[in-house]
Amino acid sequence: MLPHQHKLTSPQQFRRTIKGGRRAGSRTVVVHFRNVPADSSHDTEIDAAGPRFGLVVSKAVGNAVLRHRTSRRLRHVCLSLVDELPVTADIVIRALPASATASSEQLRKDITKALRKVWNT
């Protein structure tokens, strides 16, 4: 489980990250990355305790069992990446249908690769 300070919780946070950030994709996921400045006046919800993640796992991924399994794997990957990302990062990970059959290691590689693309651009 992701601690509360590492979660995007409102639709506005998801929307700002998706529309205002950069995007990179792979076979299994699409990653939206937005680095929010610490002095940002429009987002007072930034917590200095770490990057925040949001997951989007639609019905295209599969039935409820597959969606929940995929979400658990993605949350685990996100938790392992917390120390490697800037504290002010907001990240939305959208699972693609191929993520249902991908291993946790493959998901981690795909997310890391996509994050490298958007973070260093």
C-alpha atoms as one frame of an Amber mdcrd trajectory, in Angstrom:
protein
   0.000   0.000   0.000   1.210   3.482  -0.781   1.286   5.874   2.197  -1.089
   8.838   1.934   1.685  11.361   1.252   2.590   9.409  -1.918  -0.903   9.423
  -3.446  -2.668  11.745  -5.833  -6.109  11.947  -4.292  -8.307  14.344  -6.243
  -9.456  14.462  -9.863  -7.890  17.931 -10.128  -4.464  16.526  -9.217  -4.801
  13.813 -11.870  -5.992  16.349 -14.455  -3.146  18.802 -13.741  -0.562  16.037
 -14.004  -1.950  14.609 -17.244  -2.561  17.943 -18.973   0.357  19.924 -17.576
   3.091  17.326 -17.555   5.146  15.298 -19.987   4.219  11.851 -21.233   6.100
   8.741 -22.303   4.816   5.291 -23.074   5.872   1.703 -23.383   4.168  -1.541
 -24.276   2.549  -1.869 -20.854   2.100   1.651 -19.431   1.868   5.348 -20.208
   3.580   7.587 -17.653   2.605  11.231 -17.129   5.199  13.213 -15.160   4.861
  16.707 -13.739   7.449  18.365 -11.533   5.608  20.883  -9.368   7.737  23.787
  -8.065   7.748  24.016  -4.281   6.525  27.633  -4.423   3.602  26.828  -6.714
   0.661  28.935  -5.587  -2.066  26.908  -7.330  -1.163  23.586  -5.721  -1.008
  24.009  -1.968  -1.329  20.274  -1.394   2.334  19.503  -2.102   3.754  17.539
   0.784   7.516  17.598   1.218   7.409  13.901   2.080   7.763  12.655  -1.437
   6.613  12.087  -4.971   2.911  11.432  -5.473   1.534   8.687  -7.692  -1.835
   8.091  -9.278  -2.887   4.931 -11.098  -5.399   4.530 -13.904  -6.324   0.913
 -14.615  -9.347   0.769 -16.911 -11.594  -2.108 -17.928  -9.487  -2.468 -21.079
  -6.885  -4.186 -18.866  -9.279  -7.008 -18.028 -11.800  -8.147 -15.480 -11.794
  -6.974 -11.860  -9.340  -9.646 -10.732  -6.796  -8.688 -13.393  -7.272  -4.950
 -12.755  -6.704  -5.326  -9.010  -3.677  -7.575  -9.525  -2.226  -5.042 -11.964
  -2.913  -2.176  -9.540  -1.143  -4.020  -6.706   1.889  -4.646  -8.903   1.984
  -1.014 -10.029   1.687   0.250  -6.445   4.575  -1.998  -5.416   6.725  -0.615
  -8.251   5.793   2.963  -7.305   6.757   2.356  -3.690  10.156   1.046  -4.783
  10.760   4.221  -6.849   9.937   6.752  -4.106  13.565   7.375  -3.094  14.748
   7.839  -6.691  12.327  10.629  -7.675  12.187  14.313  -6.749   9.987  15.208
  -3.799   7.910  17.570  -5.945   7.044  15.026  -8.663   3.476  14.092  -9.525
   3.184  10.927 -11.607   0.146   9.287 -13.189   0.613   5.771 -14.526  -1.997
   4.530 -16.985  -1.984   0.753 -17.439  -2.394  -0.570 -20.969  -3.994  -3.961
 -21.736  -0.561  -5.619 -22.027   0.131  -4.802 -18.363  -2.286  -7.540 -17.253
   0.039 -10.289 -18.497   3.350  -8.537 -17.798   5.529  -9.586 -14.884   6.269
  -7.183 -12.054   9.852  -6.935 -13.288   8.670  -5.987 -16.786   6.349  -3.335
 -15.339   9.223  -1.910 -13.299  11.508  -1.772 -16.351   8.828  -0.101 -18.473
   7.970   2.485 -15.811  11.629   3.252 -15.112  12.371   3.649 -18.817   9.368
   5.951 -19.351  10.259   8.016 -16.280  13.806   8.461 -17.559  12.413   9.776
 -20.848  10.097  12.367 -19.287  12.212  13.363 -16.318  15.384  14.114 -18.263
  13.698  15.846 -21.205
